[in-house]
Coordinates of C-alpha atoms (C1' of nucleotides) in Angstrom, one line a residue:
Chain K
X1 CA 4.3 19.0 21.8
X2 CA 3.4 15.2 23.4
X3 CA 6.5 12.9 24.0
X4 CA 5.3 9.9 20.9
X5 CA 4.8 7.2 22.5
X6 CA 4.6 3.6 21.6
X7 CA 1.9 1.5 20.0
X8 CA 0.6 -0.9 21.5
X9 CA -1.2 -4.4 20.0
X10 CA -4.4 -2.9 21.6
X11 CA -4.4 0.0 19.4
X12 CA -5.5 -2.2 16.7
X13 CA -8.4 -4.1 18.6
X14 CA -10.3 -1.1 16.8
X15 CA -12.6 -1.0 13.6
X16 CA -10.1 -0.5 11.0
X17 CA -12.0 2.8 10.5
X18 CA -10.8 4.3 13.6
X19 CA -7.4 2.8 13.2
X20 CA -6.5 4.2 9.0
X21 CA -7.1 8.0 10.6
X22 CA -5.5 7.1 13.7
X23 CA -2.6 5.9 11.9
X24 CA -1.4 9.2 9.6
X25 CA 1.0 11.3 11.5
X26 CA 2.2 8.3 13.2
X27 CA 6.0 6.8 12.8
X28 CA 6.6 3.5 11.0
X29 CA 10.3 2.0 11.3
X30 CA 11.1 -1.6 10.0
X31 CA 15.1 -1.8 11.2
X32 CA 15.1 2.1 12.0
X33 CA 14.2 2.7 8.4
X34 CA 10.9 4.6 7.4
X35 CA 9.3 7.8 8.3
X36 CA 5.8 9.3 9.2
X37 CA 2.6 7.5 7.4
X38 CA 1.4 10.0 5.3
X39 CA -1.4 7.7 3.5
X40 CA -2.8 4.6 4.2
X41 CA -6.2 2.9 3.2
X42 CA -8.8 0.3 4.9
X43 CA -9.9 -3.1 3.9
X44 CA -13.0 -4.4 5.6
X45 CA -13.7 -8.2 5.6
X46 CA -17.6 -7.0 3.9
X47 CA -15.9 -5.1 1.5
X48 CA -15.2 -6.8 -2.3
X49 CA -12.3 -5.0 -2.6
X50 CA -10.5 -6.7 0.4
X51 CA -8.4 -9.9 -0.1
X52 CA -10.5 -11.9 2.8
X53 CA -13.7 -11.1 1.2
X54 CA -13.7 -14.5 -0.7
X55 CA -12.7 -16.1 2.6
X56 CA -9.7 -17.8 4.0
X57 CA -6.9 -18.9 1.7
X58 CA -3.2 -19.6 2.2
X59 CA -2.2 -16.6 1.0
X60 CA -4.4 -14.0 3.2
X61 CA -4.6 -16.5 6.5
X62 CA -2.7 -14.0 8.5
X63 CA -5.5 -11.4 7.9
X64 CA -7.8 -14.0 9.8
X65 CA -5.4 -14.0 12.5
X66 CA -5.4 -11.7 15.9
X67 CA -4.7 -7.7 14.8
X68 CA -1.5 -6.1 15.7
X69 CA 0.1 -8.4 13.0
X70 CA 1.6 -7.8 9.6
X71 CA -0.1 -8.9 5.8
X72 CA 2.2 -8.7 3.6
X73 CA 1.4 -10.2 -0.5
X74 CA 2.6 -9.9 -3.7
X75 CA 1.2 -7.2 -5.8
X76 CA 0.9 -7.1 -9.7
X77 CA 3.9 -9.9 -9.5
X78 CA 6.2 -7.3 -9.2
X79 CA 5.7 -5.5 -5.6
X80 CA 5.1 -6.3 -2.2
X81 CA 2.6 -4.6 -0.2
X82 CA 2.2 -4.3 3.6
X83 CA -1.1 -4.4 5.9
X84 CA -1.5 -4.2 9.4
X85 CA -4.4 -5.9 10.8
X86 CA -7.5 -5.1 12.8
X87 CA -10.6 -5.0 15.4
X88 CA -10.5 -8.9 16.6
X89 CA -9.3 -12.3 15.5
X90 CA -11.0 -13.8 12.4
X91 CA -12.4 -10.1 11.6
X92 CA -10.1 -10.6 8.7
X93 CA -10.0 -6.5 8.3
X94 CA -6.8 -4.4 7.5
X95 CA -5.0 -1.0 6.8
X96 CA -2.7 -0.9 3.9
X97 CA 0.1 1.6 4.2
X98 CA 0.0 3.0 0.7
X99 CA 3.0 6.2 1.6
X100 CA 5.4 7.6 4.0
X101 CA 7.3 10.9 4.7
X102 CA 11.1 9.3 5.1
X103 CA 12.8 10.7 8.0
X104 CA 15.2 7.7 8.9
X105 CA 17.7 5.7 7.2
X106 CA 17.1 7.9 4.1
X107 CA 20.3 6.5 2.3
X108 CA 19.8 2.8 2.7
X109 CA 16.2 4.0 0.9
X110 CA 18.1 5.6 -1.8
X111 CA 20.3 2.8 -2.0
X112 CA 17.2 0.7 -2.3
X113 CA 15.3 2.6 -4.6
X114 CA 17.9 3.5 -7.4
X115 CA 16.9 7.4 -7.1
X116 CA 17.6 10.7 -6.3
X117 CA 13.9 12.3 -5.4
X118 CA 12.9 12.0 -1.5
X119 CA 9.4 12.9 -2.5
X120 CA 9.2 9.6 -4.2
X121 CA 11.0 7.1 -2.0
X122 CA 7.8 5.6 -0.5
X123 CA 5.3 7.4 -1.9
X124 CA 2.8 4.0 -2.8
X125 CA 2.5 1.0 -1.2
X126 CA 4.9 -0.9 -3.5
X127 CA 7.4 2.1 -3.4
X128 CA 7.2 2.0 0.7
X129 CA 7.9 -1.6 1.0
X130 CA 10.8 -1.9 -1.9
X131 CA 12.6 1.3 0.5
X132 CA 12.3 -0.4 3.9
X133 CA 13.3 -4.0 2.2
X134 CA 10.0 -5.8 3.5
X135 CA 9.0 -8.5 1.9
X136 CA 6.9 -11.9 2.4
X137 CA 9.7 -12.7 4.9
X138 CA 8.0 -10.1 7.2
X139 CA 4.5 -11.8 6.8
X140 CA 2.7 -12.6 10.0
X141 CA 4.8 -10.6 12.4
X142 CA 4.2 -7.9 15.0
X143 CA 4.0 -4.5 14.8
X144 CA 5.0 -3.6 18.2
X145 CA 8.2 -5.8 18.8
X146 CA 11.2 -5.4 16.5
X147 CA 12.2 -5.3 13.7
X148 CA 9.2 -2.9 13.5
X149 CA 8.7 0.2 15.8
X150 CA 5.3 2.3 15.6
X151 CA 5.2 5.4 17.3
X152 CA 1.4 7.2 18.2
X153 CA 1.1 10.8 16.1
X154 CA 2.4 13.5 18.9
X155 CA -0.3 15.8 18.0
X156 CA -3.3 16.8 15.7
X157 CA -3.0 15.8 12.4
X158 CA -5.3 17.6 9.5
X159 CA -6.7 14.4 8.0
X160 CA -8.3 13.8 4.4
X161 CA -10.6 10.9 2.9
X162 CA -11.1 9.5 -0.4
X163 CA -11.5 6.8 -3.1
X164 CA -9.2 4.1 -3.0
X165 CA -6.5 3.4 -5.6
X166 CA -6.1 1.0 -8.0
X167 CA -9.5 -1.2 -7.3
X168 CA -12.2 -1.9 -9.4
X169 CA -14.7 -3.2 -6.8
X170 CA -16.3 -0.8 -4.4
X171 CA -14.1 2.6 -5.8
X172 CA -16.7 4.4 -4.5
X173 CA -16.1 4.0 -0.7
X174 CA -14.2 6.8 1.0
X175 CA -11.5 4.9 2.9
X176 CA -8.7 6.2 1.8
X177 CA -7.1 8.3 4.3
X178 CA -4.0 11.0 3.9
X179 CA -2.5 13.3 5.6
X180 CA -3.5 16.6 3.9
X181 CA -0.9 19.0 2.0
X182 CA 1.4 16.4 2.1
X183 CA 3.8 16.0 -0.6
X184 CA 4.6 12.7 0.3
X185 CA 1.0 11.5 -0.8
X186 CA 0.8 8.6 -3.9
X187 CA -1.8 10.6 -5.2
X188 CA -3.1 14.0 -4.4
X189 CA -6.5 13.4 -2.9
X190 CA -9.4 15.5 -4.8
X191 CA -11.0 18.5 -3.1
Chain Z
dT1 C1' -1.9 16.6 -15.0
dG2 C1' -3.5 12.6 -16.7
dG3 C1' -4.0 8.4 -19.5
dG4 C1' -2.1 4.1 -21.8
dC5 C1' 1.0 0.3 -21.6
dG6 C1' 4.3 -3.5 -20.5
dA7 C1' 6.6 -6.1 -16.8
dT8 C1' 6.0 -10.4 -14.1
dT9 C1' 4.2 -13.8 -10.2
dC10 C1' 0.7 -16.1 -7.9
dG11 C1' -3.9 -17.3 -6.2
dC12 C1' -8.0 -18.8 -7.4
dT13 C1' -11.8 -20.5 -10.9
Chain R
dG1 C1' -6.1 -19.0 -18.0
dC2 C1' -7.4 -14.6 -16.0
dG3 C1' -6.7 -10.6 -13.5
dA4 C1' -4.6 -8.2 -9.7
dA5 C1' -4.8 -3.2 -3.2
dT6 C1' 1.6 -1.1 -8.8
dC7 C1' 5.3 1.3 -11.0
dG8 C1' 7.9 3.7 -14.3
dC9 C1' 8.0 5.5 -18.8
dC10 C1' 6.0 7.6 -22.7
dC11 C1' 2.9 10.6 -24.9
dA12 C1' -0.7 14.3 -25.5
dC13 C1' -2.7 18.4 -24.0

DNA sequence: TGGGCGATTCGCT
DNA sequence: GCGAATCGCCCAC
């Protein structure tokens, strides 16, 4: 098994379609809390479904920004929900981390969560971010400096695309990624 | 296993 | 004012 190393800013200078796949099977801490990204999806700035599709606003600026940096927004009024951006500065193009596997800190995420089941600690994007205690405070900052650690998937990973969730422009588009037979996934993907 | 619904805030038209 | 990159709970099948 490869020692796990480190990510790096540059491993976000991608297309955020070699980033999403590159990104399940890795380790995502925010204050040694989190686990292994089970399911994320892309956001391209020519894709409807994407916040920066209408163009810059207050609210999505950071997605406009350089890549290596955090989006985090308000969903449904109720949950927050975390991106990490890509490919180059005013690309406006991001992954949303939609579920982990915990591994760390698994009782402050209890604690957080109000419940018993592991399987569904951070299993969606609002579920992830209510367990690690990000919120708009964490807007705009790094992902390779702390209070965030990434660390690169060791080894293969057996990797699945779909259909987003929750979207009603562009459902079609297969950029949902997950990390298949997980139990960990929001969703099962279809087969 | 899957669909319907209410909660609740904010950005944008 | 509208609708949203969601969740949890209820119900039917």
């Amino acid at each position: 098994m490869p020692k796990p190393r480190r990510i790096r800013k540059s491993f976000f200078d991608r297309s955020v379609h070699e980033v999403a796949p590159d990104l399940i099977g890795a380790t995502f801490l925010f204050r040694g809390v989190g686990g292994i990204i089970v399911e994320v999806e892309a956001y391209h700035h020519t894709d409807p479904a994407a916040h920066s599709f209408g163009g810059e606003t207050q609210r999505n600026a950071v997605m406009f920004g350089p890549p290596g940096y955090a989006y985090v927004y308000r969903s449904y009024g109720i949950h927050w929900c975390i991106n990490l951006v890509c490919e180059a500065a005013g690309s406006a193009s991001a992954v949303l981390l939609r579920a982990l596997e915990p591994t760390e800190g698994l009782a402050a995420m209890h604690r957080r969560r109000h419940i018993a089941d592991t399987r569904l600690l951070c299993s969606g994007p609002g579920r992830l971010t209510e367990a690690l205690g990000i919120t708009v405070a964490q807007n705009g900052l790094a992902f390779d400096a702390p209070p965030f650690e990434l660390r690169a998937r060791a080894g293969d990973a057996d990797i699945i695309a779909g259909p987003r969730i929750g979207i009603t422009k562009a459902v079609d588009l297969p950029w949902r990624y997950g990390l298949k037979g997980s139990r960990f996934l929001s969703k099962p993907f279809k087969t």
